[in-house]
PDB file of C-alpha atoms in Angstrom:
ATOM      1  CA  MET A  78       8.523 -35.858  26.863  1.00  0.00           C
ATOM      2  CA  THR A  79      12.160 -36.777  26.532  1.00  0.00           C
ATOM      3  CA  ALA A  80      14.052 -39.596  24.776  1.00  0.00           C
ATOM      4  CA  THR A  81      13.571 -43.006  26.279  1.00  0.00           C
ATOM      5  CA  ASP A  82      16.290 -44.841  28.085  1.00  0.00           C
ATOM      6  CA  HIS A  83      16.399 -47.286  25.262  1.00  0.00           C
ATOM      7  CA  ALA A  84      16.766 -44.542  22.666  1.00  0.00           C
ATOM      8  CA  ILE A  85      19.625 -43.095  24.838  1.00  0.00           C
ATOM      9  CA  GLU A  86      21.243 -46.599  24.815  1.00  0.00           C
ATOM     10  CA  LEU A  87      20.982 -46.793  21.047  1.00  0.00           C
ATOM     11  CA  VAL A  88      22.335 -43.268  20.661  1.00  0.00           C
ATOM     12  CA  GLN A  89      25.373 -44.113  22.832  1.00  0.00           C
ATOM     13  CA  ALA A  90      26.073 -47.372  20.914  1.00  0.00           C
ATOM     14  CA  ALA A  91      25.792 -45.622  17.585  1.00  0.00           C
ATOM     15  CA  ALA A  92      28.110 -42.711  18.683  1.00  0.00           C
ATOM     16  CA  ARG A  93      30.714 -45.228  20.000  1.00  0.00           C
ATOM     17  CA  ALA A  94      30.600 -47.186  16.747  1.00  0.00           C
ATOM     18  CA  ALA A  95      31.079 -44.028  14.685  1.00  0.00           C
ATOM     19  CA  SER A  96      33.895 -42.949  16.967  1.00  0.00           C
ATOM     20  CA  ASP A  97      35.529 -46.377  16.464  1.00  0.00           C
ATOM     21  CA  LYS A  98      35.660 -45.803  12.855  1.00  0.00           C
ATOM     22  CA  LEU A  99      37.165 -42.311  13.206  1.00  0.00           C
ATOM     23  CA  ALA A 100      34.087 -40.235  12.487  1.00  0.00           C
ATOM     24  CA  SER A 101      34.318 -36.480  13.120  1.00  0.00           C
ATOM     25  CA  ASN A 102      31.852 -34.061  14.659  1.00  0.00           C
ATOM     26  CA  ILE A 103      29.677 -36.712  16.296  1.00  0.00           C
ATOM     27  CA  ILE A 104      26.649 -35.152  18.100  1.00  0.00           C
ATOM     28  CA  ALA A 105      23.215 -36.272  19.109  1.00  0.00           C
ATOM     29  CA  PHE A 106      19.898 -34.388  19.697  1.00  0.00           C
ATOM     30  CA  ASP A 107      16.753 -35.260  21.602  1.00  0.00           C
ATOM     31  CA  VAL A 108      14.039 -34.534  19.055  1.00  0.00           C
ATOM     32  CA  SER A 109      11.193 -36.163  20.945  1.00  0.00           C
ATOM     33  CA  GLU A 110       9.477 -32.855  21.626  1.00  0.00           C
ATOM     34  CA  GLN A 111       9.573 -31.913  17.897  1.00  0.00           C
ATOM     35  CA  LEU A 112       8.845 -35.147  16.245  1.00  0.00           C
ATOM     36  CA  ALA A 113       6.312 -37.866  17.014  1.00  0.00           C
ATOM     37  CA  ILE A 114       8.209 -40.467  14.883  1.00  0.00           C
ATOM     38  CA  SER A 115      11.638 -40.489  16.587  1.00  0.00           C
ATOM     39  CA  ASP A 116      13.274 -39.747  19.982  1.00  0.00           C
ATOM     40  CA  ALA A 117      16.823 -38.811  18.857  1.00  0.00           C
ATOM     41  CA  PHE A 118      19.112 -38.019  15.918  1.00  0.00           C
ATOM     42  CA  VAL A 119      22.743 -38.908  15.757  1.00  0.00           C
ATOM     43  CA  LEU A 120      24.993 -37.018  13.320  1.00  0.00           C
ATOM     44  CA  ALA A 121      28.482 -38.054  12.218  1.00  0.00           C
ATOM     45  CA  SER A 122      30.798 -36.952   9.511  1.00  0.00           C
ATOM     46  CA  ALA A 123      33.382 -38.693   7.358  1.00  0.00           C
ATOM     47  CA  SER A 124      36.029 -37.395   5.062  1.00  0.00           C
ATOM     48  CA  ASN A 125      35.314 -39.692   2.126  1.00  0.00           C
ATOM     49  CA  ASP A 126      32.690 -42.135   0.705  1.00  0.00           C
ATOM     50  CA  ARG A 127      34.456 -45.224   1.833  1.00  0.00           C
ATOM     51  CA  GLN A 128      34.654 -43.987   5.412  1.00  0.00           C
ATOM     52  CA  VAL A 129      30.925 -43.108   5.295  1.00  0.00           C
ATOM     53  CA  LYS A 130      30.156 -46.771   4.388  1.00  0.00           C
ATOM     54  CA  SER A 131      32.581 -48.082   7.039  1.00  0.00           C
ATOM     55  CA  ILE A 132      30.995 -46.013   9.731  1.00  0.00           C
ATOM     56  CA  VAL A 133      27.505 -47.108   8.741  1.00  0.00           C
ATOM     57  CA  ASP A 134      28.504 -50.723   8.719  1.00  0.00           C
ATOM     58  CA  GLU A 135      30.015 -50.438  12.107  1.00  0.00           C
ATOM     59  CA  ILE A 136      26.963 -48.685  13.570  1.00  0.00           C
ATOM     60  CA  GLU A 137      24.659 -51.454  12.137  1.00  0.00           C
ATOM     61  CA  ASP A 138      26.968 -54.137  13.533  1.00  0.00           C
ATOM     62  CA  LYS A 139      27.025 -52.669  16.944  1.00  0.00           C
ATOM     63  CA  LEU A 140      23.339 -51.945  17.218  1.00  0.00           C
ATOM     64  CA  ARG A 141      22.572 -55.451  15.942  1.00  0.00           C
ATOM     65  CA  GLU A 142      24.644 -56.817  18.891  1.00  0.00           C
ATOM     66  CA  ILE A 143      22.261 -55.091  21.236  1.00  0.00           C
ATOM     67  CA  GLY A 144      19.107 -56.253  19.496  1.00  0.00           C
ATOM     68  CA  ALA A 145      18.282 -53.277  17.238  1.00  0.00           C
ATOM     69  CA  LYS A 146      17.549 -53.747  13.515  1.00  0.00           C
ATOM     70  CA  PRO A 147      17.165 -50.785  11.137  1.00  0.00           C
ATOM     71  CA  LEU A 148      13.697 -50.120   9.750  1.00  0.00           C
ATOM     72  CA  ARG A 149      15.255 -48.643   6.734  1.00  0.00           C
ATOM     73  CA  ARG A 150      18.514 -47.397   5.246  1.00  0.00           C
ATOM     74  CA  GLU A 151      18.786 -44.719   2.595  1.00  0.00           C
ATOM     75  CA  GLY A 152      21.599 -43.124   0.482  1.00  0.00           C
ATOM     76  CA  GLU A 153      23.978 -46.053   0.678  1.00  0.00           C
ATOM     77  CA  ARG A 154      24.596 -46.264  -3.030  1.00  0.00           C
ATOM     78  CA  ASP A 155      26.050 -42.817  -3.290  1.00  0.00           C
ATOM     79  CA  GLY A 156      27.964 -42.948  -0.051  1.00  0.00           C
ATOM     80  CA  ARG A 157      27.582 -39.283   0.668  1.00  0.00           C
ATOM     81  CA  TRP A 158      24.824 -39.251   3.202  1.00  0.00           C
ATOM     82  CA  VAL A 159      23.471 -42.432   4.593  1.00  0.00           C
ATOM     83  CA  LEU A 160      20.391 -42.337   6.937  1.00  0.00           C
ATOM     84  CA  ILE A 161      19.754 -45.279   9.146  1.00  0.00           C
ATOM     85  CA  ASP A 162      16.231 -45.364  10.719  1.00  0.00           C
ATOM     86  CA  TYR A 163      15.884 -47.431  13.874  1.00  0.00           C
ATOM     87  CA  GLY A 164      12.490 -45.968  14.745  1.00  0.00           C
ATOM     88  CA  GLU A 165      13.510 -44.583  18.119  1.00  0.00           C
ATOM     89  CA  ILE A 166      16.595 -42.995  16.653  1.00  0.00           C
ATOM     90  CA  VAL A 167      17.748 -41.870  13.206  1.00  0.00           C
ATOM     91  CA  VAL A 168      21.478 -41.917  12.494  1.00  0.00           C
ATOM     92  CA  HIS A 169      22.824 -39.573   9.783  1.00  0.00           C
ATOM     93  CA  VAL A 170      26.302 -40.303   8.438  1.00  0.00           C
ATOM     94  CA  GLN A 171      27.367 -37.641   6.043  1.00  0.00           C
ATOM     95  CA  HIS A 172      30.340 -36.752   3.987  1.00  0.00           C
ATOM     96  CA  GLU A 173      31.862 -33.557   5.367  1.00  0.00           C
ATOM     97  CA  GLU A 174      30.703 -31.536   2.410  1.00  0.00           C
ATOM     98  CA  GLU A 175      27.145 -32.587   2.707  1.00  0.00           C
ATOM     99  CA  ARG A 176      27.275 -31.982   6.485  1.00  0.00           C
ATOM    100  CA  GLN A 177      28.370 -28.366   5.950  1.00  0.00           C
ATOM    101  CA  PHE A 178      25.879 -27.757   3.096  1.00  0.00           C
ATOM    102  CA  TYR A 179      22.768 -29.224   4.825  1.00  0.00           C
ATOM    103  CA  ALA A 180      23.729 -28.147   8.338  1.00  0.00           C
ATOM    104  CA  LEU A 181      21.311 -30.367  10.177  1.00  0.00           C
ATOM    105  CA  GLU A 182      22.634 -29.228  13.522  1.00  0.00           C
ATOM    106  CA  ARG A 183      21.257 -25.698  12.736  1.00  0.00           C
ATOM    107  CA  LEU A 184      17.776 -27.061  11.957  1.00  0.00           C
ATOM    108  CA  TRP A 185      17.714 -28.905  15.242  1.00  0.00           C
ATOM    109  CA  ARG A 186      19.590 -26.429  17.403  1.00  0.00           C
ATOM    110  CA  ASP A 187      16.578 -25.716  19.607  1.00  0.00           C
ATOM    111  CA  CYS A 188      16.453 -29.442  20.649  1.00  0.00           C
ATOM    112  CA  PRO A 189      18.449 -30.463  23.639  1.00  0.00           C
ATOM    113  CA  SER A 190      21.767 -32.172  22.880  1.00  0.00           C
ATOM    114  CA  ILE A 191      22.340 -35.634  24.292  1.00  0.00           C
ATOM    115  CA  ALA A 192      25.560 -36.090  26.226  1.00  0.00           C
ATOM    116  CA  LEU A 193      27.741 -38.721  24.686  1.00  0.00           C
ATOM    117  CA  PRO A 194      30.011 -41.116  26.699  1.00  0.00           C
ATOM    118  CA  ALA A 195      33.481 -39.973  27.536  1.00  0.00           C
ATOM    119  CA  ASP A 196      34.945 -42.697  25.256  1.00  0.00           C
ATOM    120  CA  VAL A 197      33.258 -41.161  22.187  1.00  0.00           C
ATOM    121  CA  VAL A 198      35.907 -39.163  20.342  1.00  0.00           C
ATOM    122  CA  SER A 199      35.096 -36.804  17.416  1.00  0.00           C
ATOM    123  CA  HIS A 200      38.183 -37.195  15.182  1.00  0.00           C
ATOM    124  CA  GLU A 201      38.653 -33.799  13.693  1.00  0.00           C
ATOM    125  CA  ARG A 202      40.200 -33.374  10.282  1.00  0.00           C
TER     126      ARG A 202
END
């Protein structure tokens, strides 16, 4: 089983939104073989708490435009690691320090990566 076309559409929209707000290290994984509850994860980093919140807001706005509403959102108050659960995809926006410490990409490295559109730019610090 692989991520659905709709999940890929959501991944691409989330990645574009993160890129628009200058997120760094944007990647996506197809976790459908490993998890029954979600098809894909999107990971993005930010250099400060304010940018984390800005990226999260942009992702929610862009996904709302295509009809997707989050089932839940966690971690917003601290602004260090915000998880947005859309059911088919889960978006993790992390402060760079949390990203390095928790290293989610290492946990999911056996899952296939999802190619992101050419206009998605990971803004490196």
